[in-house]
Short mmCIF file of C-alpha atoms and ligand atoms in Angstrom, two decimals:
data_model
loop_
_atom_site.label_atom_id
_atom_site.label_comp_id
_atom_site.label_asym_id
_atom_site.label_seq_id
_atom_site.Cartn_x
_atom_site.Cartn_y
_atom_site.Cartn_z
CA MET A 17 -3.29 -8.81 -22.64
CA ILE A 18 -3.88 -6.16 -19.96
CA VAL A 19 -0.75 -5.06 -18.09
CA ILE A 20 -0.88 -2.25 -15.55
CA ALA A 21 2.53 -0.91 -14.54
CA ILE A 22 2.74 0.67 -11.09
CA ASP A 23 6.08 2.34 -10.40
CA GLY A 24 7.27 4.75 -7.73
CA PRO A 25 9.49 5.14 -4.69
CA ALA A 26 9.29 3.18 -1.42
CA GLY A 27 6.27 3.99 0.72
CA ALA A 28 4.20 5.57 -2.06
CA GLY A 29 1.50 2.95 -1.47
CA LYS A 30 2.29 0.77 -4.48
CA SER A 31 1.63 -2.63 -2.87
CA THR A 32 -1.66 -1.73 -1.20
CA ILE A 33 -2.96 0.02 -4.29
CA ALA A 34 -1.69 -2.54 -6.83
CA LYS A 35 -3.19 -5.44 -4.85
CA ALA A 36 -6.59 -3.74 -4.51
CA LEU A 37 -6.57 -2.78 -8.17
CA ALA A 38 -5.70 -6.33 -9.27
CA LYS A 39 -8.62 -7.65 -7.24
CA LYS A 40 -11.04 -5.16 -8.78
CA LEU A 41 -9.84 -5.84 -12.31
CA ASN A 42 -9.66 -9.60 -11.75
CA LEU A 43 -5.98 -9.65 -12.68
CA ARG A 44 -2.98 -11.28 -10.99
CA TYR A 45 -0.64 -9.08 -8.95
CA LEU A 46 3.14 -9.21 -9.17
CA ASP A 47 5.43 -7.50 -6.65
CA THR A 48 8.80 -7.31 -8.46
CA GLY A 49 10.48 -5.76 -5.39
CA ALA A 50 9.76 -9.05 -3.59
CA MET A 51 11.80 -10.83 -6.28
CA TYR A 52 14.85 -8.60 -5.66
CA ARG A 53 14.32 -9.13 -1.96
CA ALA A 54 14.10 -12.92 -2.35
CA VAL A 55 17.42 -13.04 -4.22
CA THR A 56 18.95 -10.84 -1.49
CA PHE A 57 17.55 -13.12 1.22
CA ALA A 58 18.99 -16.21 -0.50
CA ALA A 59 22.37 -14.49 -0.94
CA LEU A 60 22.51 -13.54 2.76
CA THR A 61 21.42 -17.05 3.80
CA ARG A 62 24.26 -18.51 1.75
CA LYS A 63 26.69 -15.97 3.27
CA LEU A 64 27.40 -14.42 -0.11
CA ASP A 65 28.56 -10.81 -0.28
CA PRO A 66 25.50 -8.96 -1.75
CA SER A 67 27.88 -6.87 -3.86
CA ASP A 68 29.54 -9.96 -5.40
CA GLU A 69 28.11 -9.40 -8.87
CA PHE A 70 28.80 -12.80 -10.38
CA GLU A 71 27.95 -15.02 -7.42
CA VAL A 72 24.66 -13.21 -6.78
CA ALA A 73 23.81 -13.29 -10.50
CA LYS A 74 24.53 -17.02 -10.61
CA LEU A 75 22.19 -17.50 -7.67
CA ALA A 76 19.49 -15.38 -9.37
CA SER A 77 19.65 -17.40 -12.56
CA GLN A 78 19.79 -20.83 -10.92
CA CYS A 79 17.22 -20.43 -8.15
CA VAL A 80 13.67 -21.74 -8.25
CA MET A 81 11.39 -18.86 -7.31
CA LEU A 82 7.70 -19.44 -6.73
CA ILE A 83 5.54 -16.33 -6.56
CA ASN A 84 1.97 -16.14 -5.35
CA ASP A 85 -0.20 -13.12 -4.52
CA ASP A 86 0.78 -13.21 -0.85
CA SER A 87 3.87 -15.40 -0.64
CA ILE A 88 7.24 -16.03 -2.23
CA SER A 89 9.60 -18.95 -1.87
CA ILE A 90 13.13 -19.43 -3.12
CA ASP A 91 14.69 -22.85 -3.54
CA GLY A 92 11.91 -24.38 -1.46
CA VAL A 93 12.28 -21.94 1.47
CA ASP A 94 9.31 -19.69 2.25
CA ALA A 95 10.84 -16.18 2.31
CA THR A 96 7.60 -14.18 2.66
CA GLN A 97 8.37 -12.85 6.15
CA ALA A 98 12.17 -12.74 6.02
CA ILE A 99 12.30 -10.55 2.89
CA ARG A 100 10.68 -7.72 4.90
CA GLY A 101 13.30 -7.88 7.65
CA PRO A 102 15.93 -5.17 8.23
CA GLU A 103 18.90 -7.23 6.92
CA VAL A 104 17.26 -7.79 3.54
CA THR A 105 15.94 -4.20 3.41
CA ARG A 106 19.45 -2.84 4.00
CA ALA A 107 21.12 -5.04 1.36
CA VAL A 108 18.47 -5.16 -1.37
CA SER A 109 19.29 -1.96 -3.22
CA VAL A 110 22.87 -3.20 -3.75
CA VAL A 111 21.49 -6.37 -5.34
CA ALA A 112 19.08 -4.23 -7.37
CA THR A 113 22.02 -2.34 -8.94
CA ASN A 114 23.42 -5.64 -10.30
CA SER A 115 22.69 -5.57 -14.05
CA LEU A 116 23.04 -9.34 -14.42
CA VAL A 117 20.43 -9.88 -11.70
CA ARG A 118 18.15 -7.28 -13.29
CA THR A 119 18.33 -8.97 -16.70
CA GLU A 120 17.48 -12.33 -15.15
CA LEU A 121 14.59 -11.01 -13.05
CA ARG A 122 13.16 -8.97 -15.93
CA GLY A 123 12.98 -12.17 -17.98
CA ARG A 124 11.22 -13.96 -15.16
CA GLN A 125 8.76 -11.05 -14.74
CA ARG A 126 7.84 -11.08 -18.44
CA ARG A 127 7.39 -14.85 -18.45
CA TRP A 128 5.26 -14.74 -15.31
CA VAL A 129 2.93 -12.09 -16.74
CA SER A 130 2.64 -13.88 -20.05
CA GLU A 131 1.80 -17.16 -18.28
CA GLN A 132 -0.85 -15.40 -16.18
CA GLY A 133 -2.31 -13.63 -19.22
CA GLY A 134 -1.61 -10.13 -17.86
CA GLY A 135 -1.41 -8.53 -14.47
CA VAL A 136 -0.88 -5.53 -12.23
CA VAL A 137 2.88 -5.27 -11.84
CA GLU A 138 4.57 -3.05 -9.28
CA GLY A 139 8.22 -2.00 -9.17
CA ARG A 140 10.58 0.74 -10.26
CA ASP A 141 11.26 -0.01 -13.94
CA ILE A 142 8.03 -1.67 -15.02
CA GLY A 143 6.67 1.06 -17.30
CA SER A 144 10.11 2.19 -18.44
CA VAL A 145 11.83 -1.12 -19.21
CA VAL A 146 9.98 -4.33 -18.34
CA PHE A 147 6.64 -3.48 -20.02
CA PRO A 148 7.16 -0.35 -22.13
CA ASP A 149 3.89 -1.17 -23.96
CA ALA A 150 1.81 -1.59 -20.78
CA THR A 151 -1.89 -0.80 -21.11
CA LEU A 152 -1.56 1.85 -18.41
CA LYS A 153 1.49 3.21 -16.59
CA VAL A 154 1.02 4.80 -13.19
CA TYR A 155 3.75 6.60 -11.26
CA LEU A 156 2.71 6.66 -7.59
CA THR A 157 4.36 9.09 -5.27
CA ALA A 158 3.89 10.72 -1.85
CA SER A 159 5.80 13.25 0.23
CA PRO A 160 8.94 11.89 1.98
CA LEU A 161 7.43 12.46 5.44
CA VAL A 162 4.20 10.64 4.59
CA ARG A 163 6.21 7.74 3.14
CA ALA A 164 8.36 7.47 6.27
CA LYS A 165 5.29 7.59 8.55
CA ARG A 166 3.66 4.79 6.56
CA ARG A 167 6.72 2.58 6.96
CA VAL A 168 6.79 3.26 10.71
CA ALA A 169 3.08 2.40 11.00
CA GLN A 170 3.80 -0.87 9.14
CA SER A 171 6.97 -2.04 10.82
CA GLY A 172 7.77 0.39 13.66
CA GLY A 173 10.94 2.45 14.12
CA ASP A 174 11.90 6.07 14.30
CA VAL A 175 10.36 8.39 11.67
CA GLU A 176 13.52 10.45 11.15
CA LEU A 177 15.75 7.40 10.85
CA ILE A 178 13.36 5.70 8.44
CA ALA A 179 13.06 8.92 6.42
CA ALA A 180 16.86 9.01 6.08
CA GLU A 181 16.95 5.34 5.03
CA ILE A 182 14.19 5.89 2.48
CA ALA A 183 16.03 8.93 1.07
CA GLU A 184 19.21 6.88 0.74
CA ARG A 185 17.38 4.03 -1.02
CA ASP A 186 15.54 6.48 -3.34
CA GLN A 187 18.87 8.02 -4.25
CA ARG A 188 20.41 4.62 -5.03
CA ASP A 189 17.32 3.44 -6.97
CA SER A 190 17.15 6.66 -9.03
CA SER A 191 20.84 7.01 -9.79
CA ARG A 192 21.83 3.47 -10.77
CA SER A 193 22.87 3.12 -14.41
CA ASP A 194 20.65 0.13 -15.24
CA SER A 195 16.93 0.93 -15.35
CA PRO A 196 16.77 3.56 -12.61
CA LEU A 197 13.52 4.59 -10.97
CA MET A 198 12.04 7.24 -13.23
CA LYS A 199 8.81 8.68 -14.47
CA THR A 200 8.14 7.97 -18.14
CA SER A 201 6.51 10.65 -20.28
CA ASP A 202 3.49 8.42 -20.92
CA SER A 203 2.79 7.60 -17.28
CA VAL A 204 0.09 9.15 -15.10
CA THR A 205 1.42 10.53 -11.82
CA VAL A 206 -0.75 10.06 -8.75
CA ASP A 207 0.29 11.66 -5.46
CA THR A 208 -1.14 9.51 -2.66
CA SER A 209 -0.09 11.79 0.25
CA ASP A 210 -3.58 13.07 1.04
CA ILE A 211 -5.89 10.70 -0.84
CA PRO A 212 -7.41 7.59 0.78
CA VAL A 213 -6.47 4.25 -0.80
CA ASN A 214 -9.98 3.47 -2.07
CA GLU A 215 -10.13 6.79 -3.94
CA VAL A 216 -6.73 6.21 -5.55
CA VAL A 217 -7.82 2.72 -6.62
CA GLU A 218 -11.09 4.03 -8.06
CA HIS A 219 -9.24 6.77 -9.93
CA ILE A 220 -6.80 4.28 -11.49
CA GLU A 221 -9.64 1.90 -12.32
CA GLN A 222 -11.33 4.71 -14.24
CA LEU A 223 -8.09 5.38 -16.10
CA VAL A 224 -7.92 1.69 -17.08
CA VAL A 225 -11.52 1.74 -18.33
CA ALA A 226 -10.79 4.87 -20.41
CA LYS A 227 -7.61 3.30 -21.82
CA LYS A 228 -9.42 0.11 -22.79
CA ARG A 229 -12.14 2.17 -24.49
CA ASN A 230 -9.49 4.14 -26.44
CA ILE A 231 -7.80 0.92 -27.53
CA ARG A 232 -11.15 -0.55 -28.69
CA GLU A 233 -12.12 2.61 -30.58
CA SER A 234 -8.77 2.93 -32.32
CA LYS A 235 -9.03 -0.60 -33.73
O1 LIG B 750 9.51 -2.13 -3.48
P1 LIG B 750 10.55 -2.73 -2.54
O2 LIG B 750 10.95 -1.81 -1.41
O3 LIG B 750 10.15 -4.07 -2.03
O4 LIG B 750 11.83 -2.94 -3.46
C1 LIG B 750 13.00 -3.51 -2.96
C2 LIG B 750 14.22 -2.98 -3.70
O5 LIG B 750 14.25 -3.46 -5.03
C3 LIG B 750 14.34 -1.46 -3.78
O6 LIG B 750 15.68 -1.07 -3.51
C4 LIG B 750 14.02 -1.15 -5.20
C5 LIG B 750 14.39 -2.40 -5.94
N1 LIG B 750 13.51 -2.67 -7.09
C6 LIG B 750 14.01 -2.42 -8.34
O7 LIG B 750 15.13 -1.95 -8.47
N2 LIG B 750 13.26 -2.69 -9.44
C7 LIG B 750 12.03 -3.20 -9.30
N3 LIG B 750 11.31 -3.46 -10.40
C8 LIG B 750 11.49 -3.44 -8.03
C9 LIG B 750 12.26 -3.15 -6.91
#
């Protein structure tokens, strides 16, 4: 089973690159951030306090979440648009620090990939925790300014404000005790600041081909 782990901070280009790569490799694509966002959306909709560990964990374990390449629904409600809104974006990193939620979502991520027979999976802890034996682990990064500018181009706003929000979220994602954002020693780092998307995708595709060849030859 081929599993490509794409980790890195917000705005590094993970979604665009992971989607394009999945298409090229004929694999399914899983955005694990969307799963944390969907739980956050459902918690806010139900007027739960996002930091209420047990209530939010109960919701995460009981909800029905349906994930497709371009959409996500939770308990029958299409959350594809709403999970990108400012309320969810502000609250999601609190939900992502909840260890009970993380355990539940990790289980769902592993089941999803096994049902699909592999995939390109993007997140923060994919290569480090969810799929430590992934075929290839890529750590995507870009300079803070480039990342903030990309977010502004996507959803508008003030570059400085967005840069501050991104820095705060990076800090929370990297310093939480359960599966923080980190680079593993066996991952390949790709800085996307000055490289066009198609070149990054081609580069990663070549890495996958080389990995597959190594695996075949070592058998
Ligand atoms: O990639 P994103 O911005 O949609 O992620 C939303 C939040 O979820 C962000 O705070 C990081 C967190 N996250 C996580 O902790 N682990 C993952 N595997 C994916 C996302």
